[in-house]
Amino acid sequence: MTMAYGIALLFGGLLVVNGLFAYQSKHVDPAFWPTVWFQFKWVPLMFAANVMIGFGIKFCYKTTDNLTFSLSLAKGIEIAICVLLGWVFLHEVPSWKTYAGMAAVVGGFVLMKWG
């Protein structure tokens, strides 16, 4: 059950962080002050998302006793969320190359953490 909480917290936190940045890139004026104002308004939500991500990794590590697996799981969830948000905000349709790239990135991250 702790692993389920960890995955849910990771998914929620990473969805908030990546969702805010995706929204900003699509809908917020790229000038300095509008970007600063947008980021300032969302500081409490970013704080909550960072806490969620921290506890998500902590719960996954507590369950598996393997930090490599926990961080790889978090990276895999984040990449999947990035593909999802690219589809939602920019209407980018993933192809087989997207999935091959996701597998290469996650596999490389796992390989790097084991080495």
Tab-separated table of C-alpha atoms in Angstrom, residues 12-28 34-35 37-50 53 81-82 85 89:
chain	number	residue	atom	x	y	z
A	12	GLY	CA	0.302	14.203	-8.598
A	13	GLY	CA	3.385	16.265	-7.842
A	14	LEU	CA	4.994	15.745	-11.226
A	15	LEU	CA	1.720	16.472	-13.000
A	16	VAL	CA	1.408	19.806	-11.182
A	17	VAL	CA	4.994	20.891	-11.864
A	18	ASN	CA	5.032	19.877	-15.521
A	19	GLY	CA	1.479	21.109	-16.053
A	20	LEU	CA	2.327	24.584	-14.792
A	21	PHE	CA	5.380	24.813	-17.048
A	22	ALA	CA	3.439	23.492	-20.054
A	23	TYR	CA	0.648	26.007	-19.430
A	24	GLN	CA	3.206	28.792	-19.061
A	25	SER	CA	4.906	27.933	-22.340
A	26	LYS	CA	1.596	27.930	-24.213
A	27	HIS	CA	-0.442	30.717	-22.576
A	28	VAL	CA	1.825	33.135	-20.671
A	34	PRO	CA	4.475	38.352	-16.829
A	35	THR	CA	6.484	35.161	-16.321
A	37	TRP	CA	4.065	37.188	-11.888
A	38	PHE	CA	2.736	33.820	-13.131
A	39	GLN	CA	5.404	31.929	-11.175
A	40	PHE	CA	4.842	34.039	-8.055
A	41	LYS	CA	1.105	33.273	-8.021
A	42	TRP	CA	1.801	29.539	-8.104
A	43	VAL	CA	4.505	29.354	-5.403
A	44	PRO	CA	2.184	27.597	-2.881
A	45	LEU	CA	1.167	24.998	-5.459
A	46	MET	CA	4.789	24.397	-6.465
A	47	PHE	CA	5.693	23.983	-2.789
A	48	ALA	CA	2.922	21.400	-2.352
A	49	ALA	CA	4.054	19.594	-5.511
A	50	ASN	CA	7.652	19.452	-4.272
A	53	ILE	CA	7.382	14.426	-5.000
A	81	ILE	CA	3.479	13.003	-18.028
A	82	CYS	CA	5.526	15.132	-20.444
A	85	LEU	CA	0.967	17.196	-21.564
A	89	PHE	CA	-1.426	21.434	-24.670
